[in-house]
PDB file of C-alpha atoms in Angstrom:
ATOM      1  CA  LEU A   1       0.000   0.000   0.000  1.00 50.00           C
ATOM      2  CA  THR A   2       1.194   3.496  -0.824  1.00 51.00           C
ATOM      3  CA  TRP A   3       0.260   7.078  -0.041  1.00 54.00           C
ATOM      4  CA  GLY A   4       1.540   9.359  -2.772  1.00 54.00           C
ATOM      5  CA  ASN A   5       5.164   8.321  -3.227  1.00 57.00           C
ATOM      6  CA  GLN A   6       5.443   6.771   0.260  1.00 64.00           C
ATOM      7  CA  SER A   7       4.723   3.262   1.505  1.00 70.00           C
ATOM      8  CA  LEU A   8       2.076   2.934   4.192  1.00 76.00           C
ATOM      9  CA  CYS A   9       3.023   1.281   7.489  1.00 79.00           C
ATOM     10  CA  THR A  10       1.547  -2.149   8.167  1.00 80.00           C
ATOM     11  CA  GLY A  11       3.015  -2.180  11.659  1.00 87.00           C
ATOM     12  CA  PHE A  12       5.010  -0.162  14.164  1.00 90.00           C
ATOM     13  CA  THR A  13       8.262  -0.714  16.057  1.00 90.00           C
ATOM     14  CA  PHE A  14       8.904   0.589  19.578  1.00 90.00           C
ATOM     15  CA  VAL A  15      12.373   2.014  20.163  1.00 85.00           C
ATOM     16  CA  ALA A  16      11.934   3.345  23.705  1.00 77.00           C
ATOM     17  CA  PHE A  17      14.493   1.067  25.379  1.00 75.00           C
ATOM     18  CA  SER A  18      16.844   0.488  22.436  1.00 70.00           C
ATOM     19  CA  SER A  19      19.624   2.458  24.155  1.00 67.00           C
ATOM     20  CA  LEU A  20      19.274   0.376  27.342  1.00 71.00           C
ATOM     21  CA  ALA A  21      19.899  -3.093  25.896  1.00 69.00           C
ATOM     22  CA  GLU A  22      22.092  -4.217  28.828  1.00 77.00           C
ATOM     23  CA  LEU A  23      19.526  -3.085  31.411  1.00 81.00           C
ATOM     24  CA  GLN A  24      16.457  -4.644  29.813  1.00 84.00           C
ATOM     25  CA  PRO A  25      16.546  -7.880  31.896  1.00 87.00           C
ATOM     26  CA  VAL A  26      16.753  -5.749  35.049  1.00 91.00           C
ATOM     27  CA  LEU A  27      13.927  -3.499  33.842  1.00 89.00           C
ATOM     28  CA  PHE A  28      11.861  -6.609  33.112  1.00 92.00           C
ATOM     29  CA  ILE A  29      12.176  -7.811  36.719  1.00 94.00           C
ATOM     30  CA  VAL A  30      11.468  -4.347  38.164  1.00 93.00           C
ATOM     31  CA  PHE A  31       8.365  -3.741  36.027  1.00 93.00           C
ATOM     32  CA  LEU A  32       7.104  -7.287  36.588  1.00 95.00           C
ATOM     33  CA  ILE A  33       7.298  -6.847  40.378  1.00 95.00           C
ATOM     34  CA  ILE A  34       5.540  -3.461  40.167  1.00 94.00           C
ATOM     35  CA  TYR A  35       2.830  -4.914  37.909  1.00 95.00           C
ATOM     36  CA  LEU A  36       2.135  -7.906  40.172  1.00 95.00           C
ATOM     37  CA  PHE A  37       2.129  -5.657  43.246  1.00 94.00           C
ATOM     38  CA  THR A  38      -0.342  -3.259  41.591  1.00 94.00           C
ATOM     39  CA  VAL A  39      -2.762  -5.967  40.494  1.00 94.00           C
ATOM     40  CA  ALA A  40      -2.585  -7.764  43.858  1.00 93.00           C
ATOM     41  CA  GLY A  41      -2.970  -4.514  45.832  1.00 91.00           C
ATOM     42  CA  ASN A  42      -6.033  -3.402  43.901  1.00 93.00           C
ATOM     43  CA  LEU A  43      -7.578  -6.884  44.085  1.00 93.00           C
ATOM     44  CA  ILE A  44      -7.110  -6.854  47.867  1.00 90.00           C
ATOM     45  CA  ILE A  45      -8.864  -3.481  48.121  1.00 90.00           C
ATOM     46  CA  ILE A  46     -11.794  -4.727  46.009  1.00 92.00           C
ATOM     47  CA  CYS A  47     -12.110  -7.953  48.020  1.00 91.00           C
ATOM     48  CA  LEU A  48     -11.863  -6.173  51.397  1.00 88.00           C
ATOM     49  CA  ILE A  49     -14.588  -3.699  50.437  1.00 89.00           C
ATOM     50  CA  TRP A  50     -16.817  -6.411  48.968  1.00 91.00           C
ATOM     51  CA  ALA A  51     -16.457  -8.589  52.095  1.00 89.00           C
ATOM     52  CA  THR A  52     -17.021  -5.771  54.615  1.00 86.00           C
ATOM     53  CA  PRO A  53     -20.606  -4.445  54.890  1.00 87.00           C
ATOM     54  CA  SER A  54     -19.440  -1.398  56.870  1.00 84.00           C
ATOM     55  CA  LEU A  55     -17.441  -0.305  53.800  1.00 85.00           C
ATOM     56  CA  HIS A  56     -20.468  -0.398  51.483  1.00 89.00           C
ATOM     57  CA  THR A  57     -20.618   3.392  51.255  1.00 90.00           C
ATOM     58  CA  PRO A  58     -20.387   5.804  48.286  1.00 92.00           C
ATOM     59  CA  MET A  59     -16.706   6.552  48.898  1.00 90.00           C
ATOM     60  CA  TYR A  60     -15.752   2.870  48.767  1.00 90.00           C
ATOM     61  CA  PHE A  61     -18.075   2.204  45.831  1.00 94.00           C
ATOM     62  CA  PHE A  62     -16.042   4.721  43.830  1.00 94.00           C
ATOM     63  CA  LEU A  63     -12.814   3.258  45.226  1.00 92.00           C
ATOM     64  CA  VAL A  64     -13.793  -0.183  43.883  1.00 94.00           C
ATOM     65  CA  ASN A  65     -14.369   1.393  40.463  1.00 95.00           C
ATOM     66  CA  LEU A  66     -11.001   3.149  40.666  1.00 94.00           C
ATOM     67  CA  SER A  67      -9.160  -0.019  41.743  1.00 93.00           C
ATOM     68  CA  PHE A  68     -10.708  -2.039  38.914  1.00 95.00           C
ATOM     69  CA  LEU A  69      -9.824   0.741  36.471  1.00 95.00           C
ATOM     70  CA  GLU A  70      -6.216   0.889  37.693  1.00 93.00           C
ATOM     71  CA  MET A  71      -5.794  -2.857  37.155  1.00 94.00           C
ATOM     72  CA  CYS A  72      -7.068  -2.536  33.585  1.00 95.00           C
ATOM     73  CA  TYR A  73      -5.038   0.644  33.043  1.00 94.00           C
ATOM     74  CA  ILE A  74      -1.680  -0.877  33.933  1.00 94.00           C
ATOM     75  CA  THR A  75      -2.582  -4.135  32.136  1.00 95.00           C
ATOM     76  CA  SER A  76      -3.178  -2.226  28.892  1.00 94.00           C
ATOM     77  CA  VAL A  77       0.511  -1.220  28.813  1.00 93.00           C
ATOM     78  CA  VAL A  78       2.838  -3.219  31.061  1.00 94.00           C
ATOM     79  CA  PRO A  79       2.383  -6.875  29.896  1.00 94.00           C
ATOM     80  CA  GLN A  80       3.226  -5.904  26.320  1.00 93.00           C
ATOM     81  CA  MET A  81       6.176  -3.832  27.549  1.00 92.00           C
ATOM     82  CA  LEU A  82       7.437  -6.864  29.532  1.00 92.00           C
ATOM     83  CA  VAL A  83       7.298  -9.054  26.410  1.00 92.00           C
ATOM     84  CA  HIS A  84       9.171  -6.443  24.401  1.00 89.00           C
ATOM     85  CA  LEU A  85      11.893  -6.186  27.060  1.00 89.00           C
ATOM     86  CA  LEU A  86      12.694  -9.855  26.359  1.00 87.00           C
ATOM     87  CA  LYS A  87      12.533  -9.546  22.553  1.00 85.00           C
ATOM     88  CA  GLU A  88      14.975  -7.963  20.171  1.00 81.00           C
ATOM     89  CA  THR A  89      12.250  -6.912  17.708  1.00 82.00           C
ATOM     90  CA  LYS A  90       9.595  -4.848  19.459  1.00 87.00           C
ATOM     91  CA  THR A  91       6.794  -4.681  16.909  1.00 90.00           C
ATOM     92  CA  ILE A  92       3.030  -4.202  16.993  1.00 92.00           C
ATOM     93  CA  SER A  93       0.439  -4.258  14.212  1.00 91.00           C
ATOM     94  CA  VAL A  94      -1.541  -1.135  13.358  1.00 90.00           C
ATOM     95  CA  GLY A  95      -4.672  -2.889  14.640  1.00 91.00           C
ATOM     96  CA  GLY A  96      -2.945  -3.888  17.876  1.00 93.00           C
ATOM     97  CA  CYS A  97      -1.690  -0.336  18.335  1.00 93.00           C
ATOM     98  CA  ALA A  98      -5.226   1.012  17.802  1.00 94.00           C
ATOM     99  CA  ALA A  99      -6.645  -1.491  20.326  1.00 95.00           C
ATOM    100  CA  GLN A 100      -4.078  -0.451  22.935  1.00 95.00           C
ATOM    101  CA  MET A 101      -4.813   3.242  22.378  1.00 95.00           C
ATOM    102  CA  TYR A 102      -8.563   2.637  22.640  1.00 96.00           C
ATOM    103  CA  VAL A 103      -8.225   0.894  25.999  1.00 96.00           C
ATOM    104  CA  PHE A 104      -5.583   3.216  27.417  1.00 93.00           C
ATOM    105  CA  THR A 105      -7.283   6.491  26.477  1.00 93.00           C
ATOM    106  CA  ILE A 106     -10.764   5.324  27.528  1.00 95.00           C
ATOM    107  CA  LEU A 107      -9.458   4.296  30.947  1.00 95.00           C
ATOM    108  CA  GLY A 108      -7.471   7.527  31.302  1.00 92.00           C
ATOM    109  CA  LEU A 109     -10.454   9.801  30.686  1.00 93.00           C
ATOM    110  CA  THR A 110     -12.721   7.598  32.814  1.00 95.00           C
ATOM    111  CA  GLU A 111     -10.262   8.007  35.688  1.00 93.00           C
ATOM    112  CA  CYS A 112     -10.456  11.801  35.324  1.00 92.00           C
ATOM    113  CA  CYS A 113     -14.233  11.618  35.657  1.00 94.00           C
ATOM    114  CA  LEU A 114     -14.152   9.093  38.532  1.00 95.00           C
ATOM    115  CA  LEU A 115     -11.757  11.286  40.494  1.00 94.00           C
ATOM    116  CA  ALA A 116     -14.199  14.195  40.007  1.00 95.00           C
ATOM    117  CA  ALA A 117     -17.081  12.008  41.247  1.00 95.00           C
ATOM    118  CA  MET A 118     -15.016  11.054  44.308  1.00 94.00           C
ATOM    119  CA  ALA A 119     -14.283  14.736  44.972  1.00 94.00           C
ATOM    120  CA  TYR A 120     -18.027  15.497  44.768  1.00 95.00           C
ATOM    121  CA  ASP A 121     -18.669  12.694  47.274  1.00 94.00           C
ATOM    122  CA  ARG A 122     -16.179  14.239  49.732  1.00 93.00           C
ATOM    123  CA  PHE A 123     -17.693  17.687  49.095  1.00 94.00           C
ATOM    124  CA  VAL A 124     -21.185  16.499  50.020  1.00 94.00           C
ATOM    125  CA  ALA A 125     -19.920  14.476  53.010  1.00 92.00           C
ATOM    126  CA  ILE A 126     -18.056  17.421  54.558  1.00 92.00           C
ATOM    127  CA  CYS A 127     -20.116  20.424  53.442  1.00 92.00           C
ATOM    128  CA  TYR A 128     -23.607  18.871  53.690  1.00 92.00           C
ATOM    129  CA  PRO A 129     -23.271  15.970  56.169  1.00 90.00           C
ATOM    130  CA  LEU A 130     -26.968  16.001  57.181  1.00 90.00           C
ATOM    131  CA  HIS A 131     -28.043  15.544  53.558  1.00 91.00           C
ATOM    132  CA  TYR A 132     -25.305  13.058  52.618  1.00 92.00           C
ATOM    133  CA  THR A 133     -27.445   9.906  52.489  1.00 90.00           C
ATOM    134  CA  LEU A 134     -30.043  11.737  50.399  1.00 90.00           C
ATOM    135  CA  LEU A 135     -27.618  13.389  47.958  1.00 92.00           C
ATOM    136  CA  MET A 136     -25.336  10.349  47.608  1.00 94.00           C
ATOM    137  CA  GLY A 137     -27.825   7.498  47.488  1.00 92.00           C
ATOM    138  CA  PRO A 138     -27.119   4.263  45.585  1.00 93.00           C
ATOM    139  CA  HIS A 139     -28.843   5.475  42.415  1.00 95.00           C
ATOM    140  CA  VAL A 140     -26.822   8.704  42.392  1.00 95.00           C
ATOM    141  CA  CYS A 141     -23.564   6.774  42.807  1.00 95.00           C
ATOM    142  CA  LEU A 142     -24.474   4.401  39.985  1.00 96.00           C
ATOM    143  CA  LYS A 143     -25.347   7.330  37.711  1.00 96.00           C
ATOM    144  CA  LEU A 144     -22.060   9.116  38.485  1.00 96.00           C
ATOM    145  CA  ALA A 145     -20.029   5.948  37.836  1.00 96.00           C
ATOM    146  CA  ALA A 146     -21.980   5.185  34.644  1.00 97.00           C
ATOM    147  CA  ALA A 147     -21.522   8.777  33.430  1.00 96.00           C
ATOM    148  CA  SER A 148     -17.747   8.499  34.061  1.00 96.00           C
ATOM    149  CA  TRP A 149     -17.386   5.271  32.082  1.00 96.00           C
ATOM    150  CA  THR A 150     -19.716   6.461  29.300  1.00 96.00           C
ATOM    151  CA  THR A 151     -17.813   9.731  28.879  1.00 95.00           C
ATOM    152  CA  GLY A 152     -14.516   7.866  28.623  1.00 94.00           C
ATOM    153  CA  VAL A 153     -15.833   5.350  26.095  1.00 96.00           C
ATOM    154  CA  VAL A 154     -17.674   7.831  23.854  1.00 94.00           C
ATOM    155  CA  VAL A 155     -15.082  10.628  23.762  1.00 93.00           C
ATOM    156  CA  GLU A 156     -11.935   8.524  23.452  1.00 93.00           C
ATOM    157  CA  SER A 157     -13.457   6.013  21.023  1.00 94.00           C
ATOM    158  CA  ALA A 158     -14.250   8.912  18.706  1.00 92.00           C
ATOM    159  CA  GLN A 159     -10.798  10.482  19.111  1.00 90.00           C
ATOM    160  CA  THR A 160      -8.860   7.227  18.637  1.00 93.00           C
ATOM    161  CA  THR A 161     -10.966   6.253  15.613  1.00 93.00           C
ATOM    162  CA  TRP A 162     -10.197   9.631  14.096  1.00 90.00           C
ATOM    163  CA  ILE A 163      -6.450   9.214  14.732  1.00 90.00           C
ATOM    164  CA  PHE A 164      -6.380   5.832  12.980  1.00 90.00           C
ATOM    165  CA  THR A 165      -8.088   7.190   9.878  1.00 89.00           C
ATOM    166  CA  LEU A 166      -4.769   8.982   9.243  1.00 87.00           C
ATOM    167  CA  PRO A 167      -2.296   7.335   6.826  1.00 86.00           C
ATOM    168  CA  PHE A 168       0.981   6.289   8.512  1.00 87.00           C
ATOM    169  CA  CYS A 169       4.192   6.215   6.483  1.00 82.00           C
ATOM    170  CA  GLY A 170       7.935   5.939   6.892  1.00 76.00           C
ATOM    171  CA  THR A 171       9.857   3.575   9.129  1.00 79.00           C
ATOM    172  CA  GLY A 172       6.980   3.181  11.597  1.00 85.00           C
ATOM    173  CA  LYS A 173       9.313   3.640  14.562  1.00 88.00           C
ATOM    174  CA  ILE A 174       7.508   4.892  17.674  1.00 88.00           C
ATOM    175  CA  GLN A 175       9.722   6.780  20.112  1.00 85.00           C
ATOM    176  CA  HIS A 176       7.858   5.298  23.056  1.00 87.00           C
ATOM    177  CA  PHE A 177       7.127   2.011  24.848  1.00 89.00           C
ATOM    178  CA  PHE A 178       3.387   1.950  24.027  1.00 92.00           C
ATOM    179  CA  CYS A 179       0.954   3.517  21.540  1.00 91.00           C
ATOM    180  CA  ASP A 180       0.437   6.906  23.134  1.00 89.00           C
ATOM    181  CA  ILE A 181      -1.345   9.617  21.144  1.00 87.00           C
ATOM    182  CA  MET A 182       1.397  12.067  20.124  1.00 85.00           C
ATOM    183  CA  PRO A 183       4.125   9.529  19.200  1.00 86.00           C
ATOM    184  CA  VAL A 184       1.653   7.785  16.878  1.00 90.00           C
ATOM    185  CA  VAL A 185       0.292  11.002  15.343  1.00 88.00           C
ATOM    186  CA  LYS A 186       3.873  12.041  14.489  1.00 85.00           C
ATOM    187  CA  LEU A 187       4.070   9.082  12.062  1.00 87.00           C
ATOM    188  CA  ALA A 188       1.210  10.358   9.892  1.00 87.00           C
ATOM    189  CA  CYS A 189       2.017  11.134   6.244  1.00 84.00           C
ATOM    190  CA  VAL A 190      -0.197  14.227   6.176  1.00 83.00           C
ATOM    191  CA  ASP A 191      -0.307  17.583   7.908  1.00 82.00           C
ATOM    192  CA  THR A 192      -1.848  16.893  11.333  1.00 81.00           C
ATOM    193  CA  SER A 193      -1.944  20.464  12.638  1.00 81.00           C
ATOM    194  CA  HIS A 194      -5.746  20.601  12.481  1.00 79.00           C
ATOM    195  CA  ASN A 195      -6.002  17.198  14.163  1.00 76.00           C
ATOM    196  CA  GLU A 196      -3.660  18.355  16.901  1.00 78.00           C
ATOM    197  CA  ILE A 197      -5.711  21.503  17.523  1.00 82.00           C
ATOM    198  CA  VAL A 198      -8.867  19.406  17.905  1.00 81.00           C
ATOM    199  CA  MET A 199      -7.084  16.868  20.134  1.00 79.00           C
ATOM    200  CA  PHE A 200      -5.733  19.693  22.289  1.00 80.00           C
ATOM    201  CA  ALA A 201      -9.240  21.168  22.568  1.00 83.00           C
ATOM    202  CA  VAL A 202     -10.636  17.753  23.554  1.00 81.00           C
ATOM    203  CA  SER A 203      -7.907  17.382  26.174  1.00 79.00           C
ATOM    204  CA  VAL A 204      -8.594  20.837  27.607  1.00 80.00           C
ATOM    205  CA  LEU A 205     -12.358  20.261  27.701  1.00 85.00           C
ATOM    206  CA  PHE A 206     -12.496  16.696  29.015  1.00 85.00           C
ATOM    207  CA  ILE A 207      -9.382  16.669  31.212  1.00 84.00           C
ATOM    208  CA  MET A 208      -9.677  20.174  32.618  1.00 86.00           C
ATOM    209  CA  SER A 209     -13.449  20.082  33.237  1.00 90.00           C
ATOM    210  CA  PRO A 210     -13.155  17.282  35.837  1.00 92.00           C
ATOM    211  CA  CYS A 211     -10.053  19.036  37.185  1.00 90.00           C
ATOM    212  CA  PHE A 212     -11.991  22.278  37.719  1.00 92.00           C
ATOM    213  CA  LEU A 213     -14.808  20.341  39.421  1.00 93.00           C
ATOM    214  CA  ILE A 214     -12.236  18.784  41.759  1.00 94.00           C
ATOM    215  CA  LEU A 215     -10.651  22.172  42.508  1.00 94.00           C
ATOM    216  CA  PHE A 216     -14.061  23.763  43.164  1.00 94.00           C
ATOM    217  CA  SER A 217     -15.031  20.890  45.475  1.00 94.00           C
ATOM    218  CA  TYR A 218     -11.839  21.184  47.487  1.00 93.00           C
ATOM    219  CA  VAL A 219     -12.036  24.960  47.779  1.00 94.00           C
ATOM    220  CA  ARG A 220     -15.454  24.512  49.373  1.00 94.00           C
ATOM    221  CA  ILE A 221     -14.179  21.620  51.480  1.00 93.00           C
ATOM    222  CA  PHE A 222     -11.199  23.591  52.824  1.00 93.00           C
ATOM    223  CA  VAL A 223     -13.423  26.579  53.650  1.00 93.00           C
ATOM    224  CA  THR A 224     -15.789  24.286  55.553  1.00 92.00           C
ATOM    225  CA  ILE A 225     -12.937  22.538  57.392  1.00 91.00           C
ATOM    226  CA  TRP A 226     -11.399  25.907  58.316  1.00 91.00           C
ATOM    227  CA  ARG A 227     -14.657  26.874  60.011  1.00 89.00           C
ATOM    228  CA  ILE A 228     -14.686  23.796  62.263  1.00 87.00           C
ATOM    229  CA  PRO A 229     -13.879  25.134  65.743  1.00 88.00           C
ATOM    230  CA  SER A 230     -11.816  22.213  67.119  1.00 87.00           C
ATOM    231  CA  ALA A 231      -8.434  21.102  65.799  1.00 86.00           C
ATOM    232  CA  ALA A 232      -9.444  17.450  66.259  1.00 86.00           C
ATOM    233  CA  GLY A 233     -12.542  18.013  64.140  1.00 84.00           C
ATOM    234  CA  ARG A 234     -10.495  19.663  61.391  1.00 86.00           C
ATOM    235  CA  ARG A 235      -7.997  16.779  61.376  1.00 86.00           C
ATOM    236  CA  LYS A 236     -10.789  14.194  61.227  1.00 83.00           C
ATOM    237  CA  ALA A 237     -12.523  15.978  58.343  1.00 83.00           C
ATOM    238  CA  PHE A 238      -9.293  16.424  56.399  1.00 84.00           C
ATOM    239  CA  SER A 239      -8.255  12.790  56.934  1.00 81.00           C
ATOM    240  CA  THR A 240     -11.331  11.605  54.998  1.00 80.00           C
ATOM    241  CA  CYS A 241     -10.095  13.291  51.807  1.00 84.00           C
ATOM    242  CA  SER A 242      -6.286  13.258  52.152  1.00 83.00           C
ATOM    243  CA  SER A 243      -5.914   9.977  50.216  1.00 84.00           C
ATOM    244  CA  HIS A 244      -7.980  11.337  47.347  1.00 87.00           C
ATOM    245  CA  ILE A 245      -5.927  14.557  47.245  1.00 88.00           C
ATOM    246  CA  LEU A 246      -2.693  12.551  46.916  1.00 87.00           C
ATOM    247  CA  VAL A 247      -4.101  10.372  44.112  1.00 88.00           C
ATOM    248  CA  VAL A 248      -5.465  13.406  42.237  1.00 90.00           C
ATOM    249  CA  SER A 249      -2.116  15.195  42.561  1.00 88.00           C
ATOM    250  CA  LEU A 250      -0.194  12.206  41.176  1.00 86.00           C
ATOM    251  CA  PHE A 251      -2.588  11.562  38.306  1.00 86.00           C
ATOM    252  CA  TYR A 252      -3.277  15.106  37.186  1.00 84.00           C
ATOM    253  CA  GLY A 253       0.300  16.266  37.720  1.00 81.00           C
ATOM    254  CA  THR A 254       1.567  13.863  35.049  1.00 79.00           C
ATOM    255  CA  ALA A 255      -1.542  14.009  32.794  1.00 76.00           C
ATOM    256  CA  LEU A 256      -1.542  17.809  32.513  1.00 75.00           C
ATOM    257  CA  PHE A 257       2.210  17.846  31.881  1.00 75.00           C
ATOM    258  CA  THR A 258       1.838  15.311  29.056  1.00 72.00           C
ATOM    259  CA  TYR A 259      -1.377  16.130  27.232  1.00 68.00           C
ATOM    260  CA  LEU A 260      -1.646  19.898  27.552  1.00 67.00           C
ATOM    261  CA  LYS A 261       1.785  20.686  26.142  1.00 65.00           C
ATOM    262  CA  PRO A 262       2.076  22.064  22.593  1.00 62.00           C
ATOM    263  CA  LYS A 263       3.681  19.777  20.019  1.00 61.00           C
ATOM    264  CA  THR A 264       6.930  21.786  19.973  1.00 61.00           C
ATOM    265  CA  ALA A 265       7.382  21.215  23.707  1.00 62.00           C
ATOM    266  CA  HIS A 266       7.267  17.402  23.426  1.00 64.00           C
ATOM    267  CA  ASN A 267      10.607  15.673  24.015  1.00 70.00           C
ATOM    268  CA  PRO A 268      10.757  11.861  23.535  1.00 70.00           C
ATOM    269  CA  GLU A 269      12.906  11.225  26.620  1.00 73.00           C
ATOM    270  CA  THR A 270      10.830  13.466  28.882  1.00 76.00           C
ATOM    271  CA  ASP A 271       7.596  12.013  27.511  1.00 77.00           C
ATOM    272  CA  LYS A 272       8.784   8.453  28.207  1.00 80.00           C
ATOM    273  CA  ALA A 273       9.773   9.299  31.792  1.00 80.00           C
ATOM    274  CA  THR A 274       6.442  11.031  32.413  1.00 82.00           C
ATOM    275  CA  ALA A 275       4.534   8.137  30.825  1.00 84.00           C
ATOM    276  CA  LEU A 276       6.261   5.682  33.160  1.00 86.00           C
ATOM    277  CA  MET A 277       4.939   7.757  36.040  1.00 85.00           C
ATOM    278  CA  TYR A 278       1.275   7.663  35.025  1.00 84.00           C
ATOM    279  CA  THR A 279       1.213   4.153  33.505  1.00 88.00           C
ATOM    280  CA  VAL A 280       3.328   2.254  36.050  1.00 89.00           C
ATOM    281  CA  VAL A 281       4.184   4.234  39.184  1.00 87.00           C
ATOM    282  CA  THR A 282       0.865   5.988  39.886  1.00 87.00           C
ATOM    283  CA  PRO A 283      -1.301   2.823  39.638  1.00 89.00           C
ATOM    284  CA  ALA A 284       1.181   1.079  41.966  1.00 89.00           C
ATOM    285  CA  LEU A 285       1.025   3.880  44.535  1.00 86.00           C
ATOM    286  CA  ASN A 286      -2.771   4.084  44.683  1.00 85.00           C
ATOM    287  CA  PRO A 287      -3.259   0.844  46.716  1.00 83.00           C
ATOM    288  CA  VAL A 288      -0.504   1.975  49.088  1.00 84.00           C
ATOM    289  CA  ILE A 289      -2.094   5.395  49.567  1.00 83.00           C
ATOM    290  CA  TYR A 290      -5.588   4.053  50.164  1.00 77.00           C
ATOM    291  CA  THR A 291      -4.513   1.261  52.549  1.00 72.00           C
ATOM    292  CA  LEU A 292      -1.921   3.166  54.569  1.00 58.00           C
ATOM    293  CA  ARG A 293      -3.810   6.467  54.851  1.00 55.00           C
ATOM    294  CA  ASN A 294      -7.356   5.110  55.122  1.00 60.00           C
ATOM    295  CA  LYS A 295      -8.338   4.154  58.653  1.00 60.00           C
ATOM    296  CA  GLU A 296     -11.261   1.841  57.777  1.00 58.00           C
ATOM    297  CA  VAL A 297      -9.382  -0.146  55.124  1.00 57.00           C
ATOM    298  CA  LYS A 298      -6.306  -0.403  57.341  1.00 55.00           C
ATOM    299  CA  GLU A 299      -8.371  -1.646  60.293  1.00 58.00           C
ATOM    300  CA  ARG A 300     -10.177  -4.196  58.134  1.00 55.00           C
ATOM    301  CA  ARG A 301      -6.869  -5.445  56.735  1.00 51.00           C
ATOM    302  CA  ILE A 302      -5.502  -5.927  60.273  1.00 48.00           C
ATOM    303  CA  ILE A 303      -8.669  -7.775  61.355  1.00 49.00           C
ATOM    304  CA  THR A 304      -8.506 -10.057  58.308  1.00 50.00           C
ATOM    305  CA  ALA A 305      -4.828 -10.847  58.945  1.00 44.00           C
ATOM    306  CA  THR A 306      -5.553 -11.567  62.635  1.00 47.00           C
ATOM    307  CA  ILE A 307      -8.442 -13.914  61.796  1.00 44.00           C
ATOM    308  CA  GLY A 308      -6.226 -15.674  59.261  1.00 48.00           C
ATOM    309  CA  ARG A 309      -3.491 -16.246  61.859  1.00 47.00           C
ATOM    310  CA  LYS A 310      -6.047 -17.559  64.373  1.00 46.00           C
ATOM    311  CA  ASN A 311      -7.462 -20.001  61.825  1.00 48.00           C
ATOM    312  CA  ILE A 312      -3.966 -21.266  61.029  1.00 42.00           C
ATOM    313  CA  PHE A 313      -3.250 -21.683  64.762  1.00 40.00           C
ATOM    314  CA  ILE A 314      -6.510 -23.594  65.325  1.00 43.00           C
ATOM    315  CA  SER A 315      -5.935 -25.883  62.351  1.00 44.00           C
ATOM    316  CA  CYS A 316      -2.413 -26.638  63.572  1.00 45.00           C
ATOM    317  CA  ASN A 317      -3.764 -27.663  66.954  1.00 46.00           C
TER     318      ASN A 317
END
């Protein structure tokens, strides 16, 4: 197949770790451990919440959604990266690249919306505690979660489909370790300036809108906490949202840096380092943040471990 005088790509080659050939076995072990830890940590959170009736609240309903999303998010990138770390030729078909971008971008935007829904939950809990059960009933939570997933699927399916209507030419070498948006768009045979303007507008609208909702929620939350007369009351109120603040900071810090930069500001090495943060490190830190900083989850984990030790002791005797 050709486009003008150029041959169209039938596949892509990743060259992200080509300069680190000697370190690739070490990187494989490191990323494998992080991946297994992330999946196990998020599964533990889901199982603990499911098995504990006292945790069947809106906050933990959204946390289950987030944990499931994080497992899918890291799985959309890391297993393929692990395979490529053991292979000399790191190739992917155009269809496989499109599938990875569909999954990755849908999950990324859904996480933006879920984090906004979680911020709204904390806003209602702290600013309107007497109306919390009314404003955050089961149907409301389901609608917020469904709206988050639907927004991610609809918006990113349309954007990714549009990207893969472009013709791709040349060597097909992607300066990355997965099919992220900008490295793939750079391989197009045609002028993509209009596409990039639209993609930037989509990023601003659908990444920044949830971000502004989160910021608005926390401004109101901090004002309310500041008005609590006792220091103990302020600490207790703040502790209920501190985990969420850390997760939002990690996720949005890297997402805004990556997707709201103009094309001229993109540097392959910087982009790869930032991508490692939001595809590998951030999903791994989320279970740690929510188990170490969340009193209810931590207490339930201790109780479960204690019961397990008692059962082992009884069976041994």
